[in-house]
Coordinates of C-alpha atoms and ligand atoms in Angstrom, one line a residue:
M1 CA 125.8 1.0 89.6
S2 CA 122.2 1.2 90.9
G3 CA 123.4 2.3 94.4
R4 CA 121.7 -0.7 95.9
I5 CA 123.5 -3.9 97.0
S6 CA 122.2 -7.4 97.3
I7 CA 123.1 -9.6 100.3
A8 CA 122.5 -13.3 100.3
L9 CA 120.6 -14.3 103.5
A10 CA 120.7 -17.7 105.2
A11 CA 118.7 -17.5 108.4
G12 CA 120.2 -20.8 109.8
D13 CA 118.8 -23.5 112.0
G14 CA 117.5 -23.6 115.6
I15 CA 117.5 -20.1 117.0
G16 CA 118.8 -18.8 113.6
P17 CA 115.5 -17.6 112.1
E18 CA 114.5 -15.9 115.4
I19 CA 117.7 -13.9 115.8
M20 CA 117.9 -13.2 112.0
N21 CA 114.3 -11.8 111.8
A22 CA 114.9 -9.6 114.8
T23 CA 118.2 -8.4 113.4
L24 CA 116.6 -7.5 110.1
E25 CA 113.8 -5.7 111.9
L26 CA 116.4 -3.5 113.5
F27 CA 118.3 -3.0 110.2
K28 CA 115.1 -2.0 108.5
A29 CA 114.3 0.6 111.2
A30 CA 117.8 2.0 110.8
G31 CA 117.3 2.5 107.0
V32 CA 119.6 -0.3 105.8
H33 CA 116.8 -1.6 103.5
D34 CA 116.9 1.7 101.6
H35 CA 120.2 0.6 100.2
A36 CA 120.3 -3.2 100.4
D37 CA 118.1 -6.2 99.3
F38 CA 118.3 -9.3 101.4
I39 CA 117.9 -12.4 99.2
P40 CA 117.0 -15.6 101.1
V41 CA 119.1 -18.6 100.2
E42 CA 118.7 -22.3 101.2
M43 CA 121.4 -23.6 103.5
G44 CA 121.6 -25.8 106.5
R45 CA 119.7 -28.7 108.0
S46 CA 116.8 -28.8 105.4
V47 CA 119.4 -29.1 102.6
F48 CA 121.4 -31.8 104.4
E49 CA 118.2 -33.7 104.9
K50 CA 117.6 -33.8 101.2
G51 CA 120.9 -35.6 100.8
N52 CA 123.0 -32.6 99.8
S53 CA 126.3 -33.2 101.7
R54 CA 127.4 -29.6 101.2
G55 CA 124.4 -28.3 103.0
M56 CA 123.7 -25.6 100.4
T57 CA 121.8 -25.7 97.1
D58 CA 123.3 -24.8 93.8
E59 CA 121.0 -21.8 93.7
A60 CA 122.3 -20.6 97.1
I61 CA 125.8 -20.9 95.8
R62 CA 124.9 -18.9 92.6
I63 CA 123.2 -16.1 94.5
T64 CA 125.9 -15.8 97.1
E65 CA 128.6 -15.6 94.3
Q66 CA 126.6 -12.9 92.6
C67 CA 126.1 -10.9 95.8
G68 CA 129.6 -11.2 97.2
L69 CA 128.1 -10.9 100.7
L70 CA 126.5 -13.6 102.8
F71 CA 124.8 -12.9 106.1
K72 CA 124.2 -16.2 107.9
G73 CA 122.7 -17.5 111.1
P74 CA 124.1 -20.5 112.9
M75 CA 123.7 -23.9 111.2
E76 CA 123.6 -27.4 112.4
T77 CA 126.4 -29.7 111.3
P78 CA 125.0 -33.2 110.9
K79 CA 126.7 -35.7 113.3
G80 CA 128.3 -38.6 111.5
G81 CA 127.5 -39.3 107.8
G82 CA 129.1 -37.3 105.0
G83 CA 127.8 -33.8 105.9
K84 CA 130.6 -31.3 106.6
S85 CA 130.3 -28.0 108.5
I86 CA 128.8 -25.4 106.2
N87 CA 130.9 -22.8 107.8
V88 CA 134.1 -24.6 106.8
T89 CA 132.7 -25.4 103.3
A90 CA 131.7 -21.8 102.7
R91 CA 135.1 -20.4 103.8
K92 CA 136.9 -22.8 101.5
L93 CA 134.6 -22.6 98.6
W94 CA 134.8 -18.9 98.4
N95 CA 138.3 -18.5 99.7
A96 CA 137.3 -16.3 102.6
Y97 CA 140.9 -16.3 103.8
A98 CA 140.8 -13.9 106.8
N99 CA 138.5 -14.3 109.9
L100 CA 138.1 -11.0 111.7
R101 CA 136.7 -11.1 115.2
Q102 CA 136.3 -8.1 117.5
F103 CA 136.2 -8.3 121.3
K104 CA 134.9 -5.3 123.2
T105 CA 133.7 -4.8 126.8
L106 CA 130.0 -4.0 126.5
P107 CA 128.0 -2.1 129.1
G108 CA 125.6 -4.3 130.9
V109 CA 127.6 -7.4 130.1
E110 CA 129.2 -8.3 133.4
T111 CA 132.4 -10.4 133.4
V112 CA 135.3 -11.0 135.8
Y113 CA 137.1 -8.4 133.8
T114 CA 134.5 -5.7 134.0
R115 CA 134.3 -6.3 137.8
A116 CA 138.1 -5.9 138.0
G117 CA 138.0 -2.7 135.9
H118 CA 139.6 -4.0 132.8
N119 CA 138.4 -2.5 129.5
I120 CA 138.8 -4.9 126.6
D121 CA 138.9 -3.7 123.0
F122 CA 140.9 -5.6 120.5
S123 CA 140.6 -7.7 117.3
I124 CA 141.9 -11.0 116.1
V125 CA 142.6 -11.9 112.5
R126 CA 142.9 -15.6 111.9
E127 CA 144.1 -17.2 108.8
N128 CA 141.0 -19.2 107.6
I129 CA 142.0 -21.7 104.9
E130 CA 145.3 -23.4 105.5
D131 CA 147.1 -25.1 108.4
T132 CA 145.6 -28.4 109.6
Y133 CA 142.2 -27.2 108.4
G134 CA 143.0 -28.4 104.9
G135 CA 141.9 -31.7 106.4
V136 CA 144.7 -33.6 104.6
E137 CA 144.8 -36.7 106.8
H138 CA 146.1 -40.3 106.2
R139 CA 146.4 -43.4 108.2
L140 CA 150.1 -44.4 107.6
S141 CA 150.4 -47.6 109.6
N142 CA 148.4 -49.6 112.1
D143 CA 149.3 -47.0 114.8
M144 CA 150.0 -43.8 113.1
I145 CA 147.7 -41.1 111.6
Q146 CA 149.0 -37.9 110.0
C147 CA 147.4 -34.5 109.4
K148 CA 149.4 -32.3 107.1
R149 CA 149.9 -28.8 108.2
L150 CA 150.1 -26.6 105.1
I151 CA 151.3 -23.0 105.3
S152 CA 151.9 -21.1 102.1
A153 CA 153.7 -17.8 101.6
P154 CA 150.9 -16.2 99.5
G155 CA 148.4 -17.4 102.0
C156 CA 150.3 -15.7 104.8
D157 CA 150.8 -12.5 102.7
E158 CA 147.0 -12.2 102.1
V159 CA 146.1 -12.6 105.8
H160 CA 148.8 -10.3 107.0
R161 CA 148.0 -7.6 104.5
F162 CA 144.3 -7.8 105.5
A163 CA 145.3 -7.5 109.2
F164 CA 147.4 -4.4 108.6
Q165 CA 144.7 -2.8 106.3
A166 CA 142.1 -3.5 109.0
A167 CA 144.4 -2.0 111.7
R168 CA 144.9 1.1 109.5
R169 CA 141.1 1.4 108.9
L170 CA 140.3 1.0 112.6
G171 CA 143.1 3.4 113.6
L172 CA 145.0 0.8 115.6
K173 CA 148.7 1.5 116.3
K174 CA 150.1 -2.0 116.9
V175 CA 149.7 -5.4 115.4
H176 CA 151.0 -8.6 117.1
C177 CA 151.9 -11.7 115.2
S178 CA 151.3 -14.8 117.3
H179 CA 152.9 -18.1 116.4
K180 CA 154.9 -21.2 117.6
A181 CA 157.9 -20.6 115.4
N182 CA 160.2 -21.7 118.2
I183 CA 158.9 -25.3 117.5
M184 CA 157.5 -25.2 114.0
K185 CA 160.5 -23.4 112.6
M186 CA 159.5 -23.7 109.0
T187 CA 155.7 -23.4 108.9
D188 CA 155.2 -20.8 111.7
G189 CA 158.6 -19.4 110.8
L190 CA 157.2 -18.6 107.3
F191 CA 154.1 -17.1 108.9
L192 CA 156.3 -14.8 111.0
D193 CA 158.7 -14.0 108.2
R194 CA 155.9 -12.9 105.9
F195 CA 154.4 -10.8 108.7
R196 CA 157.7 -8.9 108.9
A197 CA 157.9 -8.6 105.1
V198 CA 154.3 -7.3 104.7
S199 CA 154.7 -5.0 107.7
K200 CA 157.2 -2.9 105.6
D201 CA 154.2 -1.6 103.6
F202 CA 152.6 -0.3 106.8
P203 CA 155.4 1.7 108.4
E204 CA 153.0 3.7 110.7
V205 CA 151.9 0.5 112.4
E206 CA 154.1 -0.8 115.2
T207 CA 154.7 -4.6 115.2
A208 CA 155.6 -7.3 117.7
D209 CA 155.6 -11.0 117.8
V210 CA 154.5 -13.3 120.6
I211 CA 154.6 -17.0 121.1
V212 CA 151.1 -18.4 121.3
D213 CA 151.3 -19.9 124.8
A214 CA 152.7 -16.6 126.2
L215 CA 149.9 -14.8 124.3
C216 CA 147.3 -16.9 126.1
M217 CA 148.7 -16.0 129.5
N218 CA 149.1 -12.3 128.6
L219 CA 145.5 -12.2 127.3
V220 CA 144.2 -13.5 130.6
M221 CA 146.5 -11.4 132.7
K222 CA 146.5 -8.1 130.8
P223 CA 144.2 -8.0 127.8
E224 CA 144.5 -4.2 127.4
Q225 CA 148.0 -4.5 125.9
F226 CA 146.7 -5.9 122.6
Q227 CA 145.0 -4.0 119.7
M228 CA 145.2 -6.5 116.9
I229 CA 146.6 -10.0 116.8
V230 CA 147.1 -12.1 113.7
L231 CA 147.4 -15.9 114.0
P232 CA 147.6 -19.1 111.9
N233 CA 144.3 -21.0 111.6
L234 CA 144.2 -23.6 114.4
Q235 CA 145.9 -21.3 117.0
G236 CA 143.6 -18.5 115.9
D237 CA 140.5 -20.7 116.3
I238 CA 141.4 -21.6 119.9
V239 CA 142.6 -18.2 120.9
S240 CA 139.6 -16.4 119.5
D241 CA 137.2 -18.5 121.5
L242 CA 139.3 -17.8 124.6
C243 CA 138.9 -14.1 123.8
A244 CA 135.1 -14.4 123.5
G245 CA 135.2 -15.6 127.0
L246 CA 136.9 -12.4 128.1
V247 CA 134.0 -10.3 127.0
G248 CA 131.1 -12.4 128.1
G249 CA 131.0 -15.4 125.8
L250 CA 130.3 -16.3 122.2
G251 CA 127.0 -14.3 122.3
F252 CA 129.0 -11.0 122.2
A253 CA 131.8 -11.8 119.7
P254 CA 131.0 -11.1 116.1
S255 CA 132.8 -12.6 113.2
A256 CA 133.5 -11.8 109.5
N257 CA 135.1 -14.1 107.0
I258 CA 136.7 -11.9 104.4
G259 CA 137.7 -13.0 100.9
K260 CA 138.7 -11.1 97.8
H261 CA 135.4 -11.8 96.1
I262 CA 133.0 -13.1 98.7
S263 CA 132.7 -12.4 102.4
I264 CA 130.6 -14.1 105.0
F265 CA 129.3 -12.5 108.2
E266 CA 128.0 -14.8 110.9
A267 CA 127.3 -15.2 114.6
V268 CA 129.9 -17.5 116.1
H269 CA 127.6 -19.3 118.6
G270 CA 125.6 -22.4 117.5
T271 CA 122.0 -23.1 116.9
A272 CA 121.2 -23.4 120.6
P273 CA 118.7 -26.3 120.2
D274 CA 117.8 -26.2 123.9
I275 CA 116.1 -22.8 123.5
A276 CA 115.1 -22.8 119.9
G277 CA 111.5 -21.7 119.1
R278 CA 111.0 -20.0 122.5
G279 CA 111.8 -16.5 121.4
I280 CA 114.3 -15.9 124.1
A281 CA 117.7 -16.1 122.2
N282 CA 120.2 -13.3 122.4
P283 CA 120.7 -11.7 118.9
T284 CA 123.6 -9.5 119.9
S285 CA 126.3 -11.6 118.2
L286 CA 124.4 -11.6 114.9
I287 CA 123.7 -7.9 115.2
L288 CA 127.4 -7.1 115.8
S289 CA 128.4 -9.4 112.9
G290 CA 125.8 -7.6 110.7
L291 CA 127.4 -4.3 111.7
M292 CA 130.7 -5.6 110.4
M293 CA 128.9 -6.4 107.2
L294 CA 127.3 -2.9 106.9
R295 CA 130.7 -1.3 107.4
H296 CA 132.3 -3.7 104.9
A297 CA 129.6 -2.6 102.4
G298 CA 130.1 1.1 103.1
L299 CA 126.9 1.7 105.2
L300 CA 128.9 3.4 107.9
K301 CA 126.4 5.8 109.2
Q302 CA 123.6 3.2 109.6
A303 CA 126.1 0.9 111.4
A304 CA 127.2 3.6 113.8
H305 CA 123.6 4.5 114.6
I306 CA 122.7 0.9 115.3
E307 CA 125.8 0.4 117.5
N308 CA 125.1 3.5 119.6
A309 CA 121.5 2.4 120.1
L310 CA 122.7 -1.1 121.0
L311 CA 125.2 0.3 123.6
A312 CA 122.5 2.6 125.0
T313 CA 120.1 -0.4 125.3
L314 CA 122.7 -2.5 127.1
E315 CA 123.7 0.2 129.5
S316 CA 120.0 0.7 130.4
G317 CA 120.0 -2.9 131.7
V318 CA 117.7 -4.4 129.0
H319 CA 118.9 -8.0 128.6
T320 CA 117.9 -11.4 127.3
G321 CA 118.0 -14.4 129.7
D322 CA 121.6 -15.5 129.1
F323 CA 123.2 -12.3 130.6
G324 CA 122.6 -9.2 132.6
S325 CA 121.4 -8.4 136.0
K326 CA 119.1 -10.8 137.8
D327 CA 117.4 -7.7 139.4
K328 CA 115.8 -6.8 136.1
P329 CA 113.6 -9.4 134.3
A330 CA 114.9 -10.7 131.0
V331 CA 113.1 -9.8 127.8
G332 CA 112.6 -11.9 124.7
T333 CA 114.4 -11.6 121.4
I334 CA 111.9 -9.3 119.8
D335 CA 111.5 -7.0 122.8
Y336 CA 115.3 -6.7 123.1
V337 CA 115.5 -5.6 119.5
R338 CA 112.5 -3.2 119.9
A339 CA 114.3 -1.6 122.8
I340 CA 117.3 -1.0 120.5
V341 CA 115.0 0.4 117.7
E342 CA 113.5 2.9 120.3
R343 CA 117.0 4.2 121.0
L344 CA 118.0 4.7 117.3
G345 CA 119.4 8.2 117.0
G346 CA 120.4 8.1 120.7
K347 CA 123.8 7.6 122.2
P348 CA 125.2 5.8 125.3
T349 CA 126.1 7.9 128.2
T350 CA 128.3 5.7 130.4
V351 CA 130.7 4.5 127.6
D352 CA 132.1 6.4 124.6
A353 CA 129.6 6.7 121.7
V354 CA 130.8 5.5 118.3
P355 CA 131.5 8.5 116.0
V356 CA 128.8 8.7 113.3
P357 CA 130.4 9.1 109.8
E358 CA 128.5 10.8 106.9
Q359 CA 129.1 7.8 104.6
A360 CA 125.6 6.2 104.2
T361 CA 125.6 4.7 100.7
P362 CA 127.2 1.4 99.6
T363 CA 130.8 1.5 98.4
F364 CA 130.8 -2.3 97.9
R365 CA 130.8 -3.6 94.4
H366 CA 129.4 -7.0 93.5
P367 CA 132.3 -9.2 92.4
Q368 CA 133.2 -10.3 88.9
R369 CA 133.3 -14.0 88.6
P370 CA 136.9 -15.2 87.9
A371 CA 137.3 -17.2 84.7
A372 CA 139.4 -19.9 86.4
P373 CA 141.1 -20.5 89.8
H374 CA 143.9 -18.0 90.2
V375 CA 147.5 -19.1 91.0
I376 CA 149.0 -16.8 93.6
R377 CA 152.8 -16.7 94.1
T378 CA 155.2 -15.0 96.5
Y379 CA 158.6 -16.4 95.7
T380 CA 159.6 -16.9 92.0
N381 CA 163.0 -17.5 90.3
V382 CA 164.3 -19.6 93.2
V383 CA 167.1 -22.0 92.4
T384 CA 166.3 -25.5 93.7
H385 CA 168.5 -28.6 93.8
V386 CA 167.6 -32.1 94.8
V387 CA 169.8 -33.2 97.8
G388 CA 168.1 -36.3 98.9
C389 CA 164.8 -37.7 100.2
D390 CA 162.9 -38.8 103.3
I391 CA 161.2 -42.1 102.9
Y392 CA 158.5 -43.1 105.5
L393 CA 158.1 -46.8 106.4
D394 CA 155.4 -48.8 108.0
T395 CA 157.4 -51.4 110.0
P396 CA 157.5 -52.7 113.6
L397 CA 161.3 -53.4 113.3
S398 CA 163.8 -51.9 115.7
P399 CA 165.8 -48.8 114.6
I400 CA 169.0 -50.9 114.2
S401 CA 167.3 -53.4 112.0
V402 CA 165.8 -50.7 109.8
A403 CA 169.3 -49.0 109.6
E404 CA 170.9 -52.3 108.5
E405 CA 168.4 -52.8 105.7
M406 CA 168.5 -49.2 104.5
T407 CA 172.3 -49.1 104.5
R408 CA 172.3 -52.1 102.1
V409 CA 169.6 -50.6 99.9
C410 CA 171.6 -47.5 99.2
E411 CA 175.0 -49.1 98.8
D412 CA 175.5 -48.6 95.1
T413 CA 173.4 -45.3 94.7
P414 CA 174.4 -41.7 95.0
F415 CA 172.8 -41.6 98.4
R416 CA 173.9 -42.4 102.0
L417 CA 171.7 -43.1 104.9
T418 CA 172.1 -40.1 107.3
L419 CA 169.2 -40.3 109.7
I420 CA 166.4 -42.5 111.0
S421 CA 163.8 -40.9 113.2
N422 CA 160.6 -42.0 114.9
R423 CA 157.9 -39.5 115.8
G424 CA 160.4 -36.8 114.9
T425 CA 163.1 -38.0 117.3
Q426 CA 166.4 -39.2 116.0
V427 CA 166.9 -42.9 116.7
W428 CA 169.9 -43.6 114.4
P429 CA 172.9 -43.1 114.1
T430 CA 172.5 -42.0 117.7
G431 CA 169.5 -42.0 120.0
S432 CA 168.4 -42.7 123.5
V433 CA 167.3 -46.1 124.9
Y434 CA 164.5 -44.2 126.5
T435 CA 162.9 -43.3 123.2
E436 CA 159.7 -45.3 122.6
C437 CA 159.2 -46.1 118.9
V438 CA 156.0 -46.8 117.1
D439 CA 155.5 -48.6 113.8
Y440 CA 156.3 -45.7 111.5
Y441 CA 159.8 -44.5 110.7
R442 CA 161.4 -41.7 108.7
V443 CA 164.5 -42.7 106.8
R444 CA 166.6 -39.9 105.4
F445 CA 169.0 -40.3 102.5
E446 CA 171.3 -37.5 101.5
L447 CA 173.9 -37.2 98.7
K448 CA 177.2 -39.0 99.2
D449 CA 180.3 -36.9 99.6
G450 CA 181.5 -35.7 96.3
V451 CA 178.0 -35.8 94.6
A452 CA 177.2 -32.2 93.7
P453 CA 173.6 -30.9 94.5
G454 CA 171.8 -30.5 91.2
S455 CA 173.8 -33.3 89.4
F456 CA 170.4 -35.1 88.9
G457 CA 166.7 -34.6 89.4
Q458 CA 164.2 -36.5 91.5
S459 CA 164.1 -39.6 89.4
R460 CA 167.1 -41.1 91.3
C461 CA 165.2 -40.6 94.5
V462 CA 162.1 -42.3 93.1
A463 CA 164.3 -45.2 91.9
L464 CA 165.7 -45.4 95.5
M465 CA 162.2 -45.5 96.9
D466 CA 161.3 -48.3 94.5
R467 CA 164.1 -50.3 95.9
V468 CA 163.0 -49.7 99.5
A469 CA 159.5 -50.6 98.5
E470 CA 160.7 -54.1 97.4
K471 CA 161.2 -54.8 101.1
F472 CA 159.0 -52.4 103.1
T473 CA 155.7 -50.6 102.9
V474 CA 156.5 -47.1 101.9
C475 CA 153.8 -44.9 103.3
S476 CA 155.0 -41.6 101.9
Y477 CA 158.0 -39.8 100.5
E478 CA 159.3 -36.2 100.7
L479 CA 161.9 -34.8 98.3
L480 CA 164.7 -33.0 100.1
R481 CA 165.7 -29.8 98.2
S482 CA 167.8 -26.7 98.7
F483 CA 166.2 -23.4 97.8
D484 CA 168.7 -20.8 96.8
G485 CA 171.3 -22.9 98.8
A486 CA 169.2 -23.1 102.0
K487 CA 167.9 -26.4 103.3
G488 CA 164.2 -26.8 102.5
Y489 CA 163.6 -29.3 105.4
S490 CA 163.9 -29.4 109.1
L491 CA 166.4 -31.5 111.2
A492 CA 165.2 -34.2 113.5
Q493 CA 165.0 -33.6 117.3
G494 CA 168.4 -34.6 118.5
Q495 CA 170.1 -34.4 115.1
Ligands
NAI501 P1 125.5 -23.6 121.0 O1 126.3 -22.3 120.8 O2 124.4 -23.7 120.1 O3 125.0 -23.6 122.5 C1 125.7 -23.6 123.7 C2 124.9 -23.0 124.8 O4 124.9 -21.6 124.6 C3 123.5 -23.5 124.9 O5 123.1 -23.6 126.3 C4 122.7 -22.4 124.2 O6 121.4 -22.3 124.7 C5 123.5 -21.2 124.5 N1 123.4 -20.2 123.5 C6 124.1 -20.2 122.3 N2 123.7 -19.1 121.5 C7 122.8 -18.4 122.3 C8 122.1 -17.2 122.1 N3 122.3 -16.5 120.9 N4 121.3 -16.7 123.0 C9 121.2 -17.4 124.2 N5 121.8 -18.6 124.5 C10 122.6 -19.1 123.5 O7 126.6 -24.8 120.9 P2 126.3 -26.4 120.7 O8 125.1 -26.8 121.6 O9 127.6 -27.0 120.9 O10 125.9 -26.6 119.2 C11 124.5 -26.7 118.7 C12 124.6 -26.8 117.2 O11 125.1 -25.6 116.6 C13 125.4 -28.0 116.6 O12 124.6 -28.6 115.6 C14 126.6 -27.3 116.1 O13 127.1 -28.0 115.0 C15 126.1 -26.0 115.7 N6 127.0 -24.9 115.6 C16 127.0 -24.0 114.6 C17 127.8 -22.9 114.5 C18 127.7 -22.0 113.4 O14 126.9 -22.2 112.5 N7 128.5 -20.9 113.3 C19 128.9 -22.7 115.5 C20 128.8 -23.7 116.6 C21 127.9 -24.7 116.6

């Protein structure tokens, strides 16, 4: 290895180029460029405008894949049309499965918490690929739309392992798993089960779990009790922005999207079109994200020097217009960064300085391109048996009419009708007259008494669905199976 690393650099739109240039000036002054080459790549608005719906050129993709590191500024997501958020595209394209965000009270950044004497210092790891962010959505009937929530065991394992490894590296003693497993017993239940399983490899780290609604209250009431929290994607997305609010807003909350091969480091705020081009944007979030990247790459000494200089600058009261004391005039982006450069080698005095390690050369290795998509597995050799199916219907009929039709359909089959539900609530064989139904039913067929699980495969279920489809619009179908004897499906509310 040459000892140098290459980092793909996408400055972004709006204030992106202003804060990126300022950040690179700081990095250069701290000696980062002695070990790293920043290679500009084309991503964002200009690429969307050329009709590329991914928002990144093929060359940008190639360079990023070679580098394994992408440092990016905020990018505009086109409203309407086919253009998708580059941030989401990049995370999925490169399987950046863990989003690490750090929340720290900073000197000179006044919040209700600093005024109340609370010191905040914790991290969130959010699963970044699965959950409802798969974007698997369908219109099922006139009135019903579905978004599939996908949670996989290997996906959970990867994100939990990353969280524990990050806790170990950061010297944290406790990791919380946040979830809603009391309601989503199977999906969030799996997320929690895998957390417990993976935690066994990290016996020195204390663990706890917390339901996400209680977590939100505890974060607001007593944020000091947390060191690291790991969450599924959607819950993590919401909670991490809440946490940014605890430390002064998105301008102070850096973010890293970590993958096995490629990792992306970005500011979490947007392109701030209202102040773009005026040279007044706050580059702190991008600088902090860059520090996460330098540490990921092994440039630990440079990162510590920059962080200490940033803390010293903030405590001296230097600030951009979006934060800081009104008694002291705000400075522009470049002057803010020059104030940090002046303090390189110095340390803050009112808060703890960051220890400066000796490690100052890259430990990061550019990734090898995989030959093909990799299949990852957690559970193997599980014995599965077909025990029935759920058939989903688009119909405005009443529950009792649906039940009469379905009872006839399965008369001479190995199945019996066991349940009809509407929006997850059982409406047959028992139900409440207060349940309001919409035009989308789940009809559950299970094996008749005396038919042994495993006596046939799924073709009998498909044949049953065919029969149902002669009379109804079947929107979708789910096979019911047992896995090592345990039910692989949930019960309806009220069942
Ligand atoms: P925004 O974060 O750009 O702006 C919200 C408010 O915060 C504005 O008043 C802005 O001036 C201020 N602000 C944001 N960053 C600042 C900074 N560094 N210094 C000083 N003030 C700052 O959010 P908005 O307006 O909702 O989105 C604008 C565009 O950014 C949209 O096209 C959106 O798609 C995109 N966006 C991109 C993100 C990314 O690339 N990571 C994240 C969020 C939004």
